[in-house]
Short mmCIF file of N, CA, C and O in Angstrom, two decimals:
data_model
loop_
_atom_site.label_atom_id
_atom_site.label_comp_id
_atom_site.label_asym_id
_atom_site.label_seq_id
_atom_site.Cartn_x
_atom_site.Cartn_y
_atom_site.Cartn_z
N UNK A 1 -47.85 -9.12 17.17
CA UNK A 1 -46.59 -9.08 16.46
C UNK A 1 -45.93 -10.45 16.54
O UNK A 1 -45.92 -11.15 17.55
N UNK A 2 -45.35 -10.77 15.33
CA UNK A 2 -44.60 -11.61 15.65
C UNK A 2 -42.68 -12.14 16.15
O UNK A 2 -41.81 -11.27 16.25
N UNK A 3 -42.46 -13.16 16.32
CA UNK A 3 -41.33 -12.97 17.25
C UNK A 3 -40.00 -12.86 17.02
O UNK A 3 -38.97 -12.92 17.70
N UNK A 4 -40.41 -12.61 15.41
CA UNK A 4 -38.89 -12.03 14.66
C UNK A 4 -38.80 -10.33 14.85
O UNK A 4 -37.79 -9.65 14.69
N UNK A 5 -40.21 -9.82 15.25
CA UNK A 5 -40.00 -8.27 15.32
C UNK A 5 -39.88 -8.30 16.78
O UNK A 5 -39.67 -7.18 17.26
N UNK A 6 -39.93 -9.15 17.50
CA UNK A 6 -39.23 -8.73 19.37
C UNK A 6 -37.69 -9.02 19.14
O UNK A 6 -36.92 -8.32 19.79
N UNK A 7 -37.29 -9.73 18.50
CA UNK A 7 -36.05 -10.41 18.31
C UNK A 7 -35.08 -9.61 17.65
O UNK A 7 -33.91 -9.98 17.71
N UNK A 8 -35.36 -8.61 17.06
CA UNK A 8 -34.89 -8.00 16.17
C UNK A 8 -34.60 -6.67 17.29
O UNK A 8 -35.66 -6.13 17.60
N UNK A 9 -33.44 -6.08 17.91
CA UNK A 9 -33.02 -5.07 18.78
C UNK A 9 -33.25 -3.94 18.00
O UNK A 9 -33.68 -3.98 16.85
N UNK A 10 -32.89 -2.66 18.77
CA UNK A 10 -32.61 -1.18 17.66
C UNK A 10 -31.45 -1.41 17.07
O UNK A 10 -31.43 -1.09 15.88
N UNK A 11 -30.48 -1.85 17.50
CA UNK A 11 -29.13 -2.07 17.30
C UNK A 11 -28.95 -2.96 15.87
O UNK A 11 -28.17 -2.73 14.95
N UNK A 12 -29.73 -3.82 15.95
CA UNK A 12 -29.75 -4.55 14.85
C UNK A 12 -30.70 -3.56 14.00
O UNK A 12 -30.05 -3.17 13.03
N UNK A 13 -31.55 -3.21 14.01
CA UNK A 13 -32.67 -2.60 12.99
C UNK A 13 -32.06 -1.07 12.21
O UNK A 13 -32.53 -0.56 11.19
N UNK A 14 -31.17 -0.67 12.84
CA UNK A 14 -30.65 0.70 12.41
C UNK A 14 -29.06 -0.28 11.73
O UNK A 14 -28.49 0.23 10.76
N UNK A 15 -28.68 -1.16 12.12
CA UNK A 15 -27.51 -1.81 11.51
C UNK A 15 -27.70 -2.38 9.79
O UNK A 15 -26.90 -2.41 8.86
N UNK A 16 -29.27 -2.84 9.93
CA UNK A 16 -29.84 -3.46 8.56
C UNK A 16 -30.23 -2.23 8.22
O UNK A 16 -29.22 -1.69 7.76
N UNK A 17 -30.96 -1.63 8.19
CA UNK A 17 -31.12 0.06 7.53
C UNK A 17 -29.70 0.47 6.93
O UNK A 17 -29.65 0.74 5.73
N UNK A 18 -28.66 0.53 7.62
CA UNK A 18 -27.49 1.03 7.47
C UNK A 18 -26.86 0.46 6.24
O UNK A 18 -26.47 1.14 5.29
N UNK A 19 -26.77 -0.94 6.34
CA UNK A 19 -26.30 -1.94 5.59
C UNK A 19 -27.07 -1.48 3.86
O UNK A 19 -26.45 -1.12 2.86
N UNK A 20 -28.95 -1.71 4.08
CA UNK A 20 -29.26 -1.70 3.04
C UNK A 20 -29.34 -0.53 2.02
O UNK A 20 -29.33 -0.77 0.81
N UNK A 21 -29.43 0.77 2.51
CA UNK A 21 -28.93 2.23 1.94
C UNK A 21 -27.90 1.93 1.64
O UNK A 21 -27.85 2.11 0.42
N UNK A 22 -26.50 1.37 2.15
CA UNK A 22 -25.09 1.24 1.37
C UNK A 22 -24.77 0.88 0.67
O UNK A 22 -23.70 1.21 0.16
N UNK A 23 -25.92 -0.42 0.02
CA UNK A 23 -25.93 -1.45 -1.24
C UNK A 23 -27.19 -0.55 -2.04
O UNK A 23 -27.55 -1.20 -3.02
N UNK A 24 -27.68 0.28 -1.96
CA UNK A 24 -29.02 1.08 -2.79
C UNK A 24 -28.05 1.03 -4.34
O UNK A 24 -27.02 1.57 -4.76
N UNK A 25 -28.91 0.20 -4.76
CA UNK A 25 -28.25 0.70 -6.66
C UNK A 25 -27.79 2.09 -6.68
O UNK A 25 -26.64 2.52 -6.73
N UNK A 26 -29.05 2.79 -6.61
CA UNK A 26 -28.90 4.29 -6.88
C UNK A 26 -27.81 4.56 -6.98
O UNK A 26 -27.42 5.02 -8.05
N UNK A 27 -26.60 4.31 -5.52
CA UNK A 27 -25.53 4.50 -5.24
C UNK A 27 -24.49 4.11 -6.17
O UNK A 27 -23.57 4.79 -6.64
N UNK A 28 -24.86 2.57 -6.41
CA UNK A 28 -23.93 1.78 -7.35
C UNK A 28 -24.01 2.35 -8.30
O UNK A 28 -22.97 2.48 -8.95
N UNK A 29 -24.97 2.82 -8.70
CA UNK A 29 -24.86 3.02 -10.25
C UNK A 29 -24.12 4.85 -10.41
O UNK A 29 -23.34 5.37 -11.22
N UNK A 30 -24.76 5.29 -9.36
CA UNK A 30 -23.70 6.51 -9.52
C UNK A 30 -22.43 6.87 -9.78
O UNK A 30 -21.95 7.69 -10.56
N UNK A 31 -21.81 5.86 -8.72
CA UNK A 31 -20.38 5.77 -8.64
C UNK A 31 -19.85 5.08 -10.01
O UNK A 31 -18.79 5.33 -10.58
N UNK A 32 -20.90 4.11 -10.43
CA UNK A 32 -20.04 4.18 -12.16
C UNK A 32 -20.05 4.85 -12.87
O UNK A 32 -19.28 4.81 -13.83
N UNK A 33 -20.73 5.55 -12.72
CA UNK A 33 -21.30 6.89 -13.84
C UNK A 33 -20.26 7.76 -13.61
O UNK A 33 -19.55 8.33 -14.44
N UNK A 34 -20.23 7.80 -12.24
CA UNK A 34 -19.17 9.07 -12.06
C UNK A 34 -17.78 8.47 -12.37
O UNK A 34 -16.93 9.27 -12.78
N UNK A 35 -17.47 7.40 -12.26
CA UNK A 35 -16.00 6.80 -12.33
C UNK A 35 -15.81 6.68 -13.96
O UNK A 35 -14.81 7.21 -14.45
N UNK A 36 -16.70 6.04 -14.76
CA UNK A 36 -16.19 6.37 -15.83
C UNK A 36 -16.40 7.74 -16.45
O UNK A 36 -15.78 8.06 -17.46
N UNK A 37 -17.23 8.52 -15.86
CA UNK A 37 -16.84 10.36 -16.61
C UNK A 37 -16.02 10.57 -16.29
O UNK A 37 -15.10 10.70 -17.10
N UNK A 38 -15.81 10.72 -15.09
CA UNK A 38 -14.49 11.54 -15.02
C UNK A 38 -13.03 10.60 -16.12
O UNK A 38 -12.22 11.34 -16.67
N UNK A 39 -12.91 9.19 -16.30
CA UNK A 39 -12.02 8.71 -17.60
C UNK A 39 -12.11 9.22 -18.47
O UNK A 39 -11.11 9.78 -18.94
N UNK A 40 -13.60 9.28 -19.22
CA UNK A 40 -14.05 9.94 -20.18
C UNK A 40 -13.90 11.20 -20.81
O UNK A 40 -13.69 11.49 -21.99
N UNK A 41 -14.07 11.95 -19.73
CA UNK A 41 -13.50 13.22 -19.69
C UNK A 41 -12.43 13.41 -19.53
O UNK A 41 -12.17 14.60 -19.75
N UNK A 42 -11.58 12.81 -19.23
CA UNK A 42 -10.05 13.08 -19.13
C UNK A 42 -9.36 12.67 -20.65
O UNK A 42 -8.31 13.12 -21.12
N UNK A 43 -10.20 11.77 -21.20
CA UNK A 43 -9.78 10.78 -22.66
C UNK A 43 -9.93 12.17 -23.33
O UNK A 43 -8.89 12.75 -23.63
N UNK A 44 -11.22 12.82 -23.62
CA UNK A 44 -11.63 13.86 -24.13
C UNK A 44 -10.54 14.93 -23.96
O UNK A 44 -10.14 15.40 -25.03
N UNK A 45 -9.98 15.41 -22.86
CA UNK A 45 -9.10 16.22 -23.02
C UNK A 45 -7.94 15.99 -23.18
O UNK A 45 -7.37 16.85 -23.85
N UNK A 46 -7.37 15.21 -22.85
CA UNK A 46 -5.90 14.61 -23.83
C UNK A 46 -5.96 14.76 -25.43
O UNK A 46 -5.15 15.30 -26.17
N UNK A 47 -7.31 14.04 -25.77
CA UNK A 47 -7.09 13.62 -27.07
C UNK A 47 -7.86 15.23 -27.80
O UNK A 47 -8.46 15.07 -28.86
N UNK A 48 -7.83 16.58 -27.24
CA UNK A 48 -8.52 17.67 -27.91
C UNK A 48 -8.20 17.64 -29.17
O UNK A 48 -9.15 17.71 -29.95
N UNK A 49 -7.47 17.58 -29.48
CA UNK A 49 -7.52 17.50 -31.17
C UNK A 49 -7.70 17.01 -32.33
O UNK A 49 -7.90 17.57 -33.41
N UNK A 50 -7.57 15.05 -31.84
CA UNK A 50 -8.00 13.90 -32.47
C UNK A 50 -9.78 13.86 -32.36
O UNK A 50 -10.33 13.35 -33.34
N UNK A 51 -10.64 14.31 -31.33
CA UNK A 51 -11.74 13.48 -31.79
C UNK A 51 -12.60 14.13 -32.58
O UNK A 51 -13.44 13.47 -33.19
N UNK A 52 -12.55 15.88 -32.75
CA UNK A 52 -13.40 16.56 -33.52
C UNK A 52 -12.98 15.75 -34.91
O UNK A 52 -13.96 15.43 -35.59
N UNK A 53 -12.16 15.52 -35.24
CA UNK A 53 -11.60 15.02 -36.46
C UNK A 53 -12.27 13.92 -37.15
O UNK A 53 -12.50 13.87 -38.36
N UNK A 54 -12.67 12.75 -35.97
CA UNK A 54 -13.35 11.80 -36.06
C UNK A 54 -14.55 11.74 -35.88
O UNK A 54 -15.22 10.82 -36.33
N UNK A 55 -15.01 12.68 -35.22
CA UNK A 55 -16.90 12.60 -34.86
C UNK A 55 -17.02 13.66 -35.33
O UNK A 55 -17.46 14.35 -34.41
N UNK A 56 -16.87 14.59 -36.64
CA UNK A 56 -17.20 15.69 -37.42
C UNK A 56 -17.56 16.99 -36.59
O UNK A 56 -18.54 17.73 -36.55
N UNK A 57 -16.08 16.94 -35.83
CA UNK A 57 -16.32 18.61 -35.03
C UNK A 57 -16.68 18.53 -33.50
O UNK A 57 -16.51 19.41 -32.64
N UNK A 58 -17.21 17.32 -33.36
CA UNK A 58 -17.81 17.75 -32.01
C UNK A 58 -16.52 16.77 -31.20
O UNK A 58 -16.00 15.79 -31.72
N UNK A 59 -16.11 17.41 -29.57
CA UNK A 59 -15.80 16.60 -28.79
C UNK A 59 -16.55 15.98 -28.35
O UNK A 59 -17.36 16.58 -27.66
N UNK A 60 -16.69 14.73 -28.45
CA UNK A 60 -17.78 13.67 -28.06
C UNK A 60 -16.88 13.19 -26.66
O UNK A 60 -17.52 13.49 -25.65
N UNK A 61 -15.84 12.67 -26.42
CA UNK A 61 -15.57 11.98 -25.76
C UNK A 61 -16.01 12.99 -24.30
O UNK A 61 -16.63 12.50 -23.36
N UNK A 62 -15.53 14.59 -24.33
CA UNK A 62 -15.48 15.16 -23.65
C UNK A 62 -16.65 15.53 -23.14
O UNK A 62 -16.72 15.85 -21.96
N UNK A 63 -18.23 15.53 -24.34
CA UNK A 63 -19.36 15.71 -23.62
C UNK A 63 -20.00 14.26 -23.12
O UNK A 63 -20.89 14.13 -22.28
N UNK A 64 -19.31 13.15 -23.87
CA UNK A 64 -20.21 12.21 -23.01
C UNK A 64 -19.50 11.67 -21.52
O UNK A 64 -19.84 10.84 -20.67
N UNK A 65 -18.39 12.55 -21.68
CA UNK A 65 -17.55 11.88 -19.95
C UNK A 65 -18.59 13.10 -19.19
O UNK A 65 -19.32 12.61 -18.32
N UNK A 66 -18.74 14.49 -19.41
CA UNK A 66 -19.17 15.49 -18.58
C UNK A 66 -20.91 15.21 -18.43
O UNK A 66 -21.59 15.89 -17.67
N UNK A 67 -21.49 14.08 -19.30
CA UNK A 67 -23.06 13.90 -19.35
C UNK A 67 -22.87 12.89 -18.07
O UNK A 67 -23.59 12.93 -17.07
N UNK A 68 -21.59 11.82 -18.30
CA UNK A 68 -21.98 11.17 -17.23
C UNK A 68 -21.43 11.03 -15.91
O UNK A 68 -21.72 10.18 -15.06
N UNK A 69 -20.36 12.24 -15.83
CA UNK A 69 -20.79 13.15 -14.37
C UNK A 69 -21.73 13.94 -13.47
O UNK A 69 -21.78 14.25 -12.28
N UNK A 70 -22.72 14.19 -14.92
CA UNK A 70 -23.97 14.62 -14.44
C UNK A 70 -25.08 13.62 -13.66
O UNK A 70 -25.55 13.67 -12.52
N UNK A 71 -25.30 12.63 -14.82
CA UNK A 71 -26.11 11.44 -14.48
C UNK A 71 -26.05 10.88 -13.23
O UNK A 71 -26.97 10.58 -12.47
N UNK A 72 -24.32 10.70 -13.06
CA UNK A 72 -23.63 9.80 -11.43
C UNK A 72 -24.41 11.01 -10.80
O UNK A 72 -25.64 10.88 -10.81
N UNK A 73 -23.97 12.02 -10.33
CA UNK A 73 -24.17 13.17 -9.64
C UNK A 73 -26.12 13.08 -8.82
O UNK A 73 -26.71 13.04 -7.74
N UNK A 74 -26.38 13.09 -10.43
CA UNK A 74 -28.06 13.15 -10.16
C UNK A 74 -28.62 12.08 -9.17
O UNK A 74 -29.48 12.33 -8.33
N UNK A 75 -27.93 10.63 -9.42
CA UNK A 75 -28.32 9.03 -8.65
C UNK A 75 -27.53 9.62 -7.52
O UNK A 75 -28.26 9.28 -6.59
N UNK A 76 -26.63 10.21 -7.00
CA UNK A 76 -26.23 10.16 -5.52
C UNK A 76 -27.18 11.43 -5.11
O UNK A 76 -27.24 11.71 -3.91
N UNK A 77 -27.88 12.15 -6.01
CA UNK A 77 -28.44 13.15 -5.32
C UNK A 77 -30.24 12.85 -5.16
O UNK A 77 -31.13 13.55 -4.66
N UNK A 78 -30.28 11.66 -5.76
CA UNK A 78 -31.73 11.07 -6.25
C UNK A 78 -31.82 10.28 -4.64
O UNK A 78 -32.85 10.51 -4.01
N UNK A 79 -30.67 9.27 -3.90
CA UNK A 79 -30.58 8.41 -3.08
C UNK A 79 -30.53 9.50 -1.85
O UNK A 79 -31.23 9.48 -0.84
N UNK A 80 -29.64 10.33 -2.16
CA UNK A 80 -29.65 11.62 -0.78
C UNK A 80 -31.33 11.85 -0.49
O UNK A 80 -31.84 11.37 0.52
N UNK A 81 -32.20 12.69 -1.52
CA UNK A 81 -33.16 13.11 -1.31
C UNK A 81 -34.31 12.52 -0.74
O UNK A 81 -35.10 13.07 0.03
N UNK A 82 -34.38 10.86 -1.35
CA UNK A 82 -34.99 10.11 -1.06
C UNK A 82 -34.51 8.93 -1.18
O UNK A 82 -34.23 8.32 -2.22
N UNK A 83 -34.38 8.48 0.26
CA UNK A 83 -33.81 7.12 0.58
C UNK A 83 -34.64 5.99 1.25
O UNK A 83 -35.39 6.09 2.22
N UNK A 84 -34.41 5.16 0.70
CA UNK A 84 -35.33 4.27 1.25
C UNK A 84 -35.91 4.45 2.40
O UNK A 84 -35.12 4.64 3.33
N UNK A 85 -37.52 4.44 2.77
CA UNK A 85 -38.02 4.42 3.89
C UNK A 85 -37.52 3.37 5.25
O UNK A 85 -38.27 2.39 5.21
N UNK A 86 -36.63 3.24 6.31
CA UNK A 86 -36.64 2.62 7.60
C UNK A 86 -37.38 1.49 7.66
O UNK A 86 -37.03 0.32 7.70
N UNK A 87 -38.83 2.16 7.68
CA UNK A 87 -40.16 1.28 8.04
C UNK A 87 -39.93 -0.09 7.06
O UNK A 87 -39.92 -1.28 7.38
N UNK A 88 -39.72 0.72 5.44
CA UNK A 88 -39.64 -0.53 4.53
C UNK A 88 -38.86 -1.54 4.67
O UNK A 88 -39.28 -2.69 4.57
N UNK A 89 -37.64 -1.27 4.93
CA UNK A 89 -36.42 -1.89 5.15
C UNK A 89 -36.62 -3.32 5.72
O UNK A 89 -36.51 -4.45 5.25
N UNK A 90 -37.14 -2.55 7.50
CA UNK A 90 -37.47 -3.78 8.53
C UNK A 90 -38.52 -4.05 8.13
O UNK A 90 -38.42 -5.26 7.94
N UNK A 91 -39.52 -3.75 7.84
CA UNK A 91 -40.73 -4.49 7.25
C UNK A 91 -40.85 -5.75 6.12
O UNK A 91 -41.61 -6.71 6.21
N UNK A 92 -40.01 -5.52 5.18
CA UNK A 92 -39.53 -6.57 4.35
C UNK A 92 -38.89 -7.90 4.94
O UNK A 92 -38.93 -9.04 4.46
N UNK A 93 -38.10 -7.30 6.47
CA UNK A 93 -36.51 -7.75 6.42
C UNK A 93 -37.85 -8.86 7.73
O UNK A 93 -37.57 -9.96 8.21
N UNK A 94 -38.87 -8.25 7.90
CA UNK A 94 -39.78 -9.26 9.03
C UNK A 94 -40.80 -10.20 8.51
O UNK A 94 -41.34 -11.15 9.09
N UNK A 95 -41.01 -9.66 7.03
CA UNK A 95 -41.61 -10.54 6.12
C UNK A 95 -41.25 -11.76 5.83
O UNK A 95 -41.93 -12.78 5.92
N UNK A 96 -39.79 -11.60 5.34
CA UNK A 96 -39.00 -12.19 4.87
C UNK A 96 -38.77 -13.65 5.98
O UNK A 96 -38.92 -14.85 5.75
N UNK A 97 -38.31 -12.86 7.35
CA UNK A 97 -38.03 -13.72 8.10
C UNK A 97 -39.77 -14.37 8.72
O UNK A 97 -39.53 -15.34 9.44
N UNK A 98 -40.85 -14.19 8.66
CA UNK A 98 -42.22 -14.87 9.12
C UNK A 98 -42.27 -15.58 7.92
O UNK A 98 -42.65 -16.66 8.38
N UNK A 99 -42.13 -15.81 6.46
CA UNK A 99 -42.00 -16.56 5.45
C UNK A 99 -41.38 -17.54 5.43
O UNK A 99 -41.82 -18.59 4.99
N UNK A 100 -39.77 -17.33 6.08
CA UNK A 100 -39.06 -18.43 6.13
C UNK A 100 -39.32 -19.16 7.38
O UNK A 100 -38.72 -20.22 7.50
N UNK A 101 -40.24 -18.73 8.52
CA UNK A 101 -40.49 -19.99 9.52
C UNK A 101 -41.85 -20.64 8.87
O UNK A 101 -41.96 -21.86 8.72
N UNK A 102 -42.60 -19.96 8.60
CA UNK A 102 -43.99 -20.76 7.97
C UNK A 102 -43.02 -21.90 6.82
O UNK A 102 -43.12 -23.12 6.97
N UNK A 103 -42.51 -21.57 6.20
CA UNK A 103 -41.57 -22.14 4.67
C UNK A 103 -40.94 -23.38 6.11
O UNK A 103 -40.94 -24.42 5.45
N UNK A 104 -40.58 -23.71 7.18
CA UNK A 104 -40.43 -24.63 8.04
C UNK A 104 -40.98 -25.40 8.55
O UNK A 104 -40.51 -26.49 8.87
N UNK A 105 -42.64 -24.86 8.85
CA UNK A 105 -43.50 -25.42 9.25
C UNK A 105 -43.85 -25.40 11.02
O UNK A 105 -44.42 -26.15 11.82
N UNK A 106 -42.94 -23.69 11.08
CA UNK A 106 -42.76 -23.55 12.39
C UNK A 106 -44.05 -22.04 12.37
O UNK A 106 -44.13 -21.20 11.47
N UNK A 107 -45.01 -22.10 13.80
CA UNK A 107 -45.73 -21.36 13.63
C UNK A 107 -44.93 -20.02 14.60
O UNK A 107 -44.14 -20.13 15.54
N UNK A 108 -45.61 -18.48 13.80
CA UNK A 108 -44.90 -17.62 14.36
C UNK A 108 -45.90 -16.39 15.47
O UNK A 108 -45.31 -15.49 16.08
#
């Protein structure tokens, strides 16, 4: 092994795990999904009477705010179910760091 994986504590290795699940797109992208449906859907129901008028009958505003409460919903339930593997995390995160000492000219 090399001496970025002795160097690397539990403390630190469950801290970078922690860190990198919190930045998971999945997440990001949920929370926009869900932040603008629920606008969307709220636009939709204020305006119940103006948009059938304009999109020939259908509330649009109201099914595409409630499609993309679904969508957000699905990415926080896509990241719940399956979240990045641990192993991957630090495995990358030791790659990364044996790359950048070779990239020095320092042996590891």
């Amino acid at each position: 092994m090399s001496d970025t994986t002795t160097a690397m504590t539990e403390e630190q290795k469950a801290a970078l795990v922690r860190s990198t699940r919190r930045l998971d797109l999945r997440r990001i992208l949920g929370g926009l999904f869900v932040v603008y449906g629920v606008i969307t859907t709220i636009v939709g129901i204020v305006h119940w009477d103006t948009d059938p008028q304009k999109t020939g009958g259908i509330h649009i505003n109201l099914w595409v705010g409630l499609s993309m409460l679904v969508g957000g919903l699905l990415f926080f339930l896509w990241d719940r179910l399956a979240p990045v593997p641990a192993e991957d995390i630090i495995g990358q995160a030791e790659a990364e760091a044996d790359q950048k000492a070779a990239g020095e000219g320092r042996d590891h």
